[in-house]
PDB file of C-alpha atoms in Angstrom:
ATOM      1  CA  ASN A1387     -95.346  44.854  28.722  1.00  0.00           C
ATOM      2  CA  ALA A1388     -92.562  42.549  27.799  1.00  0.00           C
ATOM      3  CA  GLY A1389     -92.090  43.917  24.609  1.00  0.00           C
ATOM      4  CA  VAL A1390     -90.558  41.511  21.819  1.00  0.00           C
ATOM      5  CA  THR A1391     -89.404  38.129  23.378  1.00  0.00           C
ATOM      6  CA  GLN A1392     -87.072  35.870  21.284  1.00  0.00           C
ATOM      7  CA  THR A1393     -85.940  32.473  22.219  1.00  0.00           C
ATOM      8  CA  PRO A1394     -83.512  30.650  22.728  1.00  0.00           C
ATOM      9  CA  LYS A1395     -80.632  33.249  23.201  1.00  0.00           C
ATOM     10  CA  PHE A1396     -77.907  30.516  22.347  1.00  0.00           C
ATOM     11  CA  GLN A1397     -78.176  27.432  20.244  1.00  0.00           C
ATOM     12  CA  VAL A1398     -75.752  25.004  18.757  1.00  0.00           C
ATOM     13  CA  LEU A1399     -77.017  22.604  16.046  1.00  0.00           C
ATOM     14  CA  LYS A1400     -75.314  19.958  14.015  1.00  0.00           C
ATOM     15  CA  THR A1401     -75.683  20.361  10.085  1.00  0.00           C
ATOM     16  CA  GLY A1402     -79.109  18.817   8.915  1.00  0.00           C
ATOM     17  CA  GLN A1403     -80.821  19.218  12.151  1.00  0.00           C
ATOM     18  CA  SER A1404     -83.917  21.460  12.128  1.00  0.00           C
ATOM     19  CA  MET A1405     -85.191  24.011  14.837  1.00  0.00           C
ATOM     20  CA  THR A1406     -87.519  26.748  15.567  1.00  0.00           C
ATOM     21  CA  LEU A1407     -86.716  30.530  16.855  1.00  0.00           C
ATOM     22  CA  GLN A1408     -89.494  31.608  18.577  1.00  0.00           C
ATOM     23  CA  CYS A1409     -90.454  35.530  18.524  1.00  0.00           C
ATOM     24  CA  ALA A1410     -93.536  36.904  20.282  1.00  0.00           C
ATOM     25  CA  GLN A1411     -94.568  40.389  21.063  1.00  0.00           C
ATOM     26  CA  ASP A1412     -97.474  41.701  23.133  1.00  0.00           C
ATOM     27  CA  MET A1413     -97.865  45.250  21.709  1.00  0.00           C
ATOM     28  CA  ASN A1414    -100.241  44.147  18.990  1.00  0.00           C
ATOM     29  CA  HIS A1415     -97.977  45.168  16.366  1.00  0.00           C
ATOM     30  CA  GLU A1416     -98.936  44.233  12.703  1.00  0.00           C
ATOM     31  CA  TYR A1417     -95.456  44.133  11.205  1.00  0.00           C
ATOM     32  CA  MET A1418     -92.894  41.739  12.244  1.00  0.00           C
ATOM     33  CA  SER A1419     -89.443  40.687  10.547  1.00  0.00           C
ATOM     34  CA  TRP A1420     -86.637  38.407  10.850  1.00  0.00           C
ATOM     35  CA  TYR A1421     -83.104  39.397  10.213  1.00  0.00           C
ATOM     36  CA  ARG A1422     -79.604  37.811  10.377  1.00  0.00           C
ATOM     37  CA  GLN A1423     -76.526  39.697  11.540  1.00  0.00           C
ATOM     38  CA  ASP A1424     -73.203  38.433   9.980  1.00  0.00           C
ATOM     39  CA  PRO A1425     -69.900  40.409  10.612  1.00  0.00           C
ATOM     40  CA  GLY A1426     -69.023  42.987   8.035  1.00  0.00           C
ATOM     41  CA  MET A1427     -72.766  42.502   6.654  1.00  0.00           C
ATOM     42  CA  GLY A1428     -75.210  44.480   8.882  1.00  0.00           C
ATOM     43  CA  LEU A1429     -78.498  43.034   9.386  1.00  0.00           C
ATOM     44  CA  ARG A1430     -80.123  41.467   6.463  1.00  0.00           C
ATOM     45  CA  LEU A1431     -83.827  40.570   6.037  1.00  0.00           C
ATOM     46  CA  ILE A1432     -84.946  36.822   5.986  1.00  0.00           C
ATOM     47  CA  HIS A1433     -88.806  36.858   5.999  1.00  0.00           C
ATOM     48  CA  TYR A1434     -91.358  39.482   7.118  1.00  0.00           C
ATOM     49  CA  SER A1435     -95.003  39.688   7.813  1.00  0.00           C
ATOM     50  CA  VAL A1436     -97.541  42.621   7.557  1.00  0.00           C
ATOM     51  CA  GLY A1437    -100.280  41.009   9.513  1.00  0.00           C
ATOM     52  CA  ALA A1438    -101.645  37.344  10.723  1.00  0.00           C
ATOM     53  CA  GLY A1439    -101.749  34.984   7.792  1.00  0.00           C
ATOM     54  CA  ILE A1440     -99.559  37.243   5.627  1.00  0.00           C
ATOM     55  CA  THR A1441     -95.816  36.503   5.189  1.00  0.00           C
ATOM     56  CA  ASP A1442     -93.202  37.082   2.363  1.00  0.00           C
ATOM     57  CA  GLN A1443     -89.450  36.625   1.528  1.00  0.00           C
ATOM     58  CA  GLY A1444     -86.781  39.156   2.252  1.00  0.00           C
ATOM     59  CA  GLU A1445     -83.403  39.233   0.920  1.00  0.00           C
ATOM     60  CA  VAL A1446     -81.832  36.002   2.334  1.00  0.00           C
ATOM     61  CA  PRO A1447     -85.031  33.503   2.599  1.00  0.00           C
ATOM     62  CA  ASN A1448     -83.333  30.361   1.419  1.00  0.00           C
ATOM     63  CA  GLY A1449     -83.338  27.503   4.110  1.00  0.00           C
ATOM     64  CA  TYR A1450     -85.709  29.165   6.178  1.00  0.00           C
ATOM     65  CA  ASN A1451     -89.628  29.228   6.565  1.00  0.00           C
ATOM     66  CA  VAL A1452     -92.151  31.407   8.591  1.00  0.00           C
ATOM     67  CA  SER A1453     -95.751  31.397   9.536  1.00  0.00           C
ATOM     68  CA  ARG A1454     -97.979  34.031  11.137  1.00  0.00           C
ATOM     69  CA  SER A1455    -100.933  32.086  12.492  1.00  0.00           C
ATOM     70  CA  THR A1456    -101.591  35.016  15.113  1.00  0.00           C
ATOM     71  CA  THR A1457    -100.578  38.670  15.493  1.00  0.00           C
ATOM     72  CA  GLU A1458     -98.374  37.879  18.475  1.00  0.00           C
ATOM     73  CA  ASP A1459     -96.298  35.084  17.034  1.00  0.00           C
ATOM     74  CA  PHE A1460     -93.825  34.907  14.252  1.00  0.00           C
ATOM     75  CA  PRO A1461     -91.462  31.999  14.380  1.00  0.00           C
ATOM     76  CA  LEU A1462     -88.625  31.229  12.306  1.00  0.00           C
ATOM     77  CA  ARG A1463     -87.982  27.513  11.141  1.00  0.00           C
ATOM     78  CA  LEU A1464     -84.665  26.249  10.027  1.00  0.00           C
ATOM     79  CA  LEU A1465     -85.554  23.244   7.830  1.00  0.00           C
ATOM     80  CA  SER A1466     -82.115  21.529   7.467  1.00  0.00           C
ATOM     81  CA  ALA A1467     -79.265  23.591   9.271  1.00  0.00           C
ATOM     82  CA  ALA A1468     -76.264  24.420   7.277  1.00  0.00           C
ATOM     83  CA  PRO A1469     -72.856  25.951   8.667  1.00  0.00           C
ATOM     84  CA  SER A1470     -73.974  29.053   6.340  1.00  0.00           C
ATOM     85  CA  GLN A1471     -76.648  29.651   8.725  1.00  0.00           C
ATOM     86  CA  THR A1472     -74.362  30.450  11.754  1.00  0.00           C
ATOM     87  CA  SER A1473     -75.313  33.791  12.443  1.00  0.00           C
ATOM     88  CA  VAL A1474     -77.093  36.046  14.992  1.00  0.00           C
ATOM     89  CA  TYR A1475     -80.666  36.299  14.244  1.00  0.00           C
ATOM     90  CA  PHE A1476     -83.048  38.983  15.398  1.00  0.00           C
ATOM     91  CA  CYS A1477     -86.918  39.430  15.261  1.00  0.00           C
ATOM     92  CA  ALA A1478     -88.479  43.018  15.326  1.00  0.00           C
ATOM     93  CA  SER A1479     -91.729  44.348  15.354  1.00  0.00           C
ATOM     94  CA  LEU A1480     -93.272  47.806  14.530  1.00  0.00           C
ATOM     95  CA  GLN A1481     -97.038  48.952  15.095  1.00  0.00           C
ATOM     96  CA  ARG A1482     -97.001  50.605  11.607  1.00  0.00           C
ATOM     97  CA  VAL A1483     -94.627  51.529   8.923  1.00  0.00           C
ATOM     98  CA  ASN A1484     -92.579  54.688  10.140  1.00  0.00           C
ATOM     99  CA  THR A1485     -93.088  53.944  13.799  1.00  0.00           C
ATOM    100  CA  GLU A1486     -90.463  52.809  16.334  1.00  0.00           C
ATOM    101  CA  ALA A1487     -89.049  49.576  15.883  1.00  0.00           C
ATOM    102  CA  PHE A1488     -88.689  46.971  18.836  1.00  0.00           C
ATOM    103  CA  PHE A1489     -86.319  44.180  18.699  1.00  0.00           C
ATOM    104  CA  GLY A1490     -85.841  40.716  20.374  1.00  0.00           C
ATOM    105  CA  GLN A1491     -82.786  40.120  22.329  1.00  0.00           C
ATOM    106  CA  GLY A1492     -81.077  38.095  19.485  1.00  0.00           C
ATOM    107  CA  THR A1493     -80.274  34.407  19.017  1.00  0.00           C
ATOM    108  CA  ARG A1494     -76.702  33.329  18.492  1.00  0.00           C
ATOM    109  CA  LEU A1495     -77.050  30.177  16.373  1.00  0.00           C
ATOM    110  CA  THR A1496     -73.882  27.965  15.506  1.00  0.00           C
ATOM    111  CA  VAL A1497     -74.304  25.172  13.064  1.00  0.00           C
ATOM    112  CA  VAL A1498     -71.277  22.550  13.124  1.00  0.00           C
TER     113      VAL A1498
ATOM    114  CA  LYS B1215     -83.539  49.186  -3.004  1.00  0.00           C
ATOM    115  CA  ASN B1216     -82.246  52.013  -0.708  1.00  0.00           C
ATOM    116  CA  GLU B1217     -78.608  51.720  -0.063  1.00  0.00           C
ATOM    117  CA  VAL B1218     -77.709  52.982   3.539  1.00  0.00           C
ATOM    118  CA  GLU B1219     -74.007  54.149   4.029  1.00  0.00           C
ATOM    119  CA  GLN B1220     -72.559  54.832   7.482  1.00  0.00           C
ATOM    120  CA  SER B1221     -69.171  56.360   8.386  1.00  0.00           C
ATOM    121  CA  PRO B1222     -66.806  55.998   9.938  1.00  0.00           C
ATOM    122  CA  GLN B1223     -67.038  52.216  10.496  1.00  0.00           C
ATOM    123  CA  ASN B1224     -64.859  52.255  13.524  1.00  0.00           C
ATOM    124  CA  LEU B1225     -64.281  55.288  15.764  1.00  0.00           C
ATOM    125  CA  THR B1226     -62.102  55.650  19.311  1.00  0.00           C
ATOM    126  CA  ALA B1227     -62.567  58.716  21.339  1.00  0.00           C
ATOM    127  CA  GLN B1228     -61.330  59.824  24.653  1.00  0.00           C
ATOM    128  CA  GLU B1229     -63.859  60.252  27.520  1.00  0.00           C
ATOM    129  CA  GLY B1230     -65.694  63.754  26.936  1.00  0.00           C
ATOM    130  CA  GLU B1231     -65.010  64.144  23.342  1.00  0.00           C
ATOM    131  CA  PHE B1232     -67.751  65.075  21.015  1.00  0.00           C
ATOM    132  CA  ILE B1233     -68.661  62.316  18.715  1.00  0.00           C
ATOM    133  CA  THR B1234     -70.380  62.507  15.094  1.00  0.00           C
ATOM    134  CA  ILE B1235     -71.573  59.444  13.275  1.00  0.00           C
ATOM    135  CA  ASN B1236     -72.920  59.802   9.737  1.00  0.00           C
ATOM    136  CA  CYS B1237     -75.334  58.057   7.477  1.00  0.00           C
ATOM    137  CA  SER B1238     -76.479  58.613   4.086  1.00  0.00           C
ATOM    138  CA  TYR B1239     -79.003  56.837   1.932  1.00  0.00           C
ATOM    139  CA  SER B1240     -79.845  56.748  -1.853  1.00  0.00           C
ATOM    140  CA  VAL B1241     -83.623  56.654  -1.850  1.00  0.00           C
ATOM    141  CA  GLY B1242     -85.833  59.347  -0.214  1.00  0.00           C
ATOM    142  CA  ILE B1243     -87.704  58.251   2.955  1.00  0.00           C
ATOM    143  CA  SER B1244     -90.235  59.462   5.312  1.00  0.00           C
ATOM    144  CA  ALA B1245     -88.346  58.419   8.471  1.00  0.00           C
ATOM    145  CA  LEU B1246     -84.741  57.233   9.592  1.00  0.00           C
ATOM    146  CA  HIS B1247     -83.703  55.009  12.685  1.00  0.00           C
ATOM    147  CA  TRP B1248     -80.928  55.143  14.853  1.00  0.00           C
ATOM    148  CA  LEU B1249     -80.183  52.142  16.838  1.00  0.00           C
ATOM    149  CA  GLN B1250     -77.767  50.916  19.526  1.00  0.00           C
ATOM    150  CA  GLN B1251     -76.339  47.532  20.038  1.00  0.00           C
ATOM    151  CA  HIS B1252     -74.007  46.949  22.889  1.00  0.00           C
ATOM    152  CA  PRO B1253     -71.342  44.039  22.741  1.00  0.00           C
ATOM    153  CA  GLY B1254     -73.222  40.897  22.586  1.00  0.00           C
ATOM    154  CA  GLY B1255     -76.331  42.360  23.340  1.00  0.00           C
ATOM    155  CA  GLY B1256     -79.794  43.144  21.834  1.00  0.00           C
ATOM    156  CA  ILE B1257     -80.675  46.232  19.684  1.00  0.00           C
ATOM    157  CA  VAL B1258     -82.465  49.295  21.021  1.00  0.00           C
ATOM    158  CA  SER B1259     -84.177  52.002  19.332  1.00  0.00           C
ATOM    159  CA  LEU B1260     -82.496  55.458  20.084  1.00  0.00           C
ATOM    160  CA  PHE B1261     -84.447  57.749  17.811  1.00  0.00           C
ATOM    161  CA  MET B1262     -86.814  57.633  14.900  1.00  0.00           C
ATOM    162  CA  LEU B1263     -87.084  61.109  13.057  1.00  0.00           C
ATOM    163  CA  SER B1264     -88.462  62.449   9.776  1.00  0.00           C
ATOM    164  CA  SER B1265     -87.261  66.042   9.999  1.00  0.00           C
ATOM    165  CA  GLY B1266     -84.930  68.476  11.762  1.00  0.00           C
ATOM    166  CA  LYS B1267     -83.534  67.374  14.897  1.00  0.00           C
ATOM    167  CA  LYS B1268     -84.212  65.257  18.243  1.00  0.00           C
ATOM    168  CA  LYS B1269     -82.253  65.351  21.380  1.00  0.00           C
ATOM    169  CA  HIS B1270     -82.391  62.708  24.288  1.00  0.00           C
ATOM    170  CA  GLY B1271     -79.940  63.243  27.024  1.00  0.00           C
ATOM    171  CA  ARG B1272     -76.470  63.507  25.548  1.00  0.00           C
ATOM    172  CA  LEU B1273     -77.432  62.191  22.068  1.00  0.00           C
ATOM    173  CA  ILE B1274     -78.597  64.445  19.290  1.00  0.00           C
ATOM    174  CA  ALA B1275     -80.008  63.125  15.960  1.00  0.00           C
ATOM    175  CA  THR B1276     -80.280  65.349  12.932  1.00  0.00           C
ATOM    176  CA  ILE B1277     -81.743  64.727   9.349  1.00  0.00           C
ATOM    177  CA  ASN B1278     -81.544  66.620   5.987  1.00  0.00           C
ATOM    178  CA  ILE B1279     -84.204  65.072   4.008  1.00  0.00           C
ATOM    179  CA  GLN B1280     -83.108  66.907   0.741  1.00  0.00           C
ATOM    180  CA  GLU B1281     -79.683  65.681   1.156  1.00  0.00           C
ATOM    181  CA  LYS B1282     -80.517  62.240   2.124  1.00  0.00           C
ATOM    182  CA  HIS B1283     -78.240  62.681   5.221  1.00  0.00           C
ATOM    183  CA  SER B1284     -78.620  61.968   8.953  1.00  0.00           C
ATOM    184  CA  SER B1285     -76.080  62.400  12.001  1.00  0.00           C
ATOM    185  CA  LEU B1286     -75.944  61.064  15.247  1.00  0.00           C
ATOM    186  CA  HIS B1287     -73.890  63.316  17.825  1.00  0.00           C
ATOM    187  CA  ILE B1288     -72.969  62.205  21.357  1.00  0.00           C
ATOM    188  CA  THR B1289     -71.903  65.099  23.479  1.00  0.00           C
ATOM    189  CA  ALA B1290     -69.502  64.606  26.521  1.00  0.00           C
ATOM    190  CA  SER B1291     -68.776  60.794  25.597  1.00  0.00           C
ATOM    191  CA  HIS B1292     -68.551  58.322  28.069  1.00  0.00           C
ATOM    192  CA  PRO B1293     -67.085  54.635  28.134  1.00  0.00           C
ATOM    193  CA  ARG B1294     -70.807  53.494  28.469  1.00  0.00           C
ATOM    194  CA  ASP B1295     -71.558  54.883  25.258  1.00  0.00           C
ATOM    195  CA  SER B1296     -69.165  52.338  23.609  1.00  0.00           C
ATOM    196  CA  ALA B1297     -71.373  50.192  21.187  1.00  0.00           C
ATOM    197  CA  VAL B1298     -72.235  49.895  17.609  1.00  0.00           C
ATOM    198  CA  TYR B1299     -74.594  52.372  16.424  1.00  0.00           C
ATOM    199  CA  ILE B1300     -76.637  51.364  13.299  1.00  0.00           C
ATOM    200  CA  CYS B1301     -78.716  53.632  11.099  1.00  0.00           C
ATOM    201  CA  ALA B1302     -81.669  52.038   9.323  1.00  0.00           C
ATOM    202  CA  VAL B1303     -84.420  53.258   6.815  1.00  0.00           C
ATOM    203  CA  PRO B1304     -87.789  51.761   5.917  1.00  0.00           C
ATOM    204  CA  GLY B1305     -87.632  49.018   3.549  1.00  0.00           C
ATOM    205  CA  GLY B1306     -90.283  50.677   0.836  1.00  0.00           C
ATOM    206  CA  GLY B1307     -93.915  50.419   0.533  1.00  0.00           C
ATOM    207  CA  SER B1308     -95.940  49.034   3.142  1.00  0.00           C
ATOM    208  CA  GLN B1309     -93.632  46.077   4.020  1.00  0.00           C
ATOM    209  CA  GLY B1310     -92.593  47.303   7.488  1.00  0.00           C
ATOM    210  CA  ASN B1311     -89.294  45.929   7.394  1.00  0.00           C
ATOM    211  CA  LEU B1312     -86.046  48.020   7.628  1.00  0.00           C
ATOM    212  CA  ILE B1313     -82.588  48.359   5.584  1.00  0.00           C
ATOM    213  CA  PHE B1314     -79.739  48.761   8.038  1.00  0.00           C
ATOM    214  CA  GLY B1315     -76.109  50.232   7.532  1.00  0.00           C
ATOM    215  CA  LYS B1316     -73.282  48.236   8.352  1.00  0.00           C
ATOM    216  CA  GLY B1317     -73.000  50.115  11.772  1.00  0.00           C
ATOM    217  CA  THR B1318     -70.337  52.062  13.369  1.00  0.00           C
ATOM    218  CA  LYS B1319     -68.416  50.718  16.275  1.00  0.00           C
ATOM    219  CA  LEU B1320     -67.525  53.250  18.772  1.00  0.00           C
ATOM    220  CA  SER B1321     -65.178  52.879  21.496  1.00  0.00           C
ATOM    221  CA  VAL B1322     -64.824  55.427  24.170  1.00  0.00           C
ATOM    222  CA  LYS B1323     -61.485  55.223  26.393  1.00  0.00           C
ATOM    223  CA  PRO B1324     -61.371  56.599  29.993  1.00  0.00           C
TER     224      PRO B1324
END
């Protein structure tokens, strides 16, 4: 099993550009989440999904969209990139609440 | 919302030393995660525990549900243990997300 596959690993965007961070898991996990990690802040929740077709906002959702058309995929879209979105992004999945969490390798995004 | 506090923020140790990292949280939980992140690397799960103690190699995690406190211990520390160690708790309800501490950066010198 590949686990959680997150791409790309690195990305540089210009202000105003849009892009999609991909996240896929092959473990049939229902729960998937996107987090951003900033120095001194810890990981913060952007959006999450409890199953295909169901998504909801987390702590810092502004400027991001998600969709969950299949159990496997949970892409994160940046609509119009801003320098404040420079961060490291992680996708995570769990089979059920209170089970082991699996993380993607992370995406280091720089917006100039 | 659960508040997760870790201490210390930074920790430098000599190879072979016994390491303890602490985590406390404000709202009762049913499970707690300990995660490891190497510099520039991804995040891997070390432990998930809901009571008592778990051991994996030189790593030991304990939790006291009543006191809302958990500790991660590393015995006979090694430079390869240098990483950020993160404590996380469930976000509540059936959301399936986690709330994270800010992490403890451990550096083990040879």
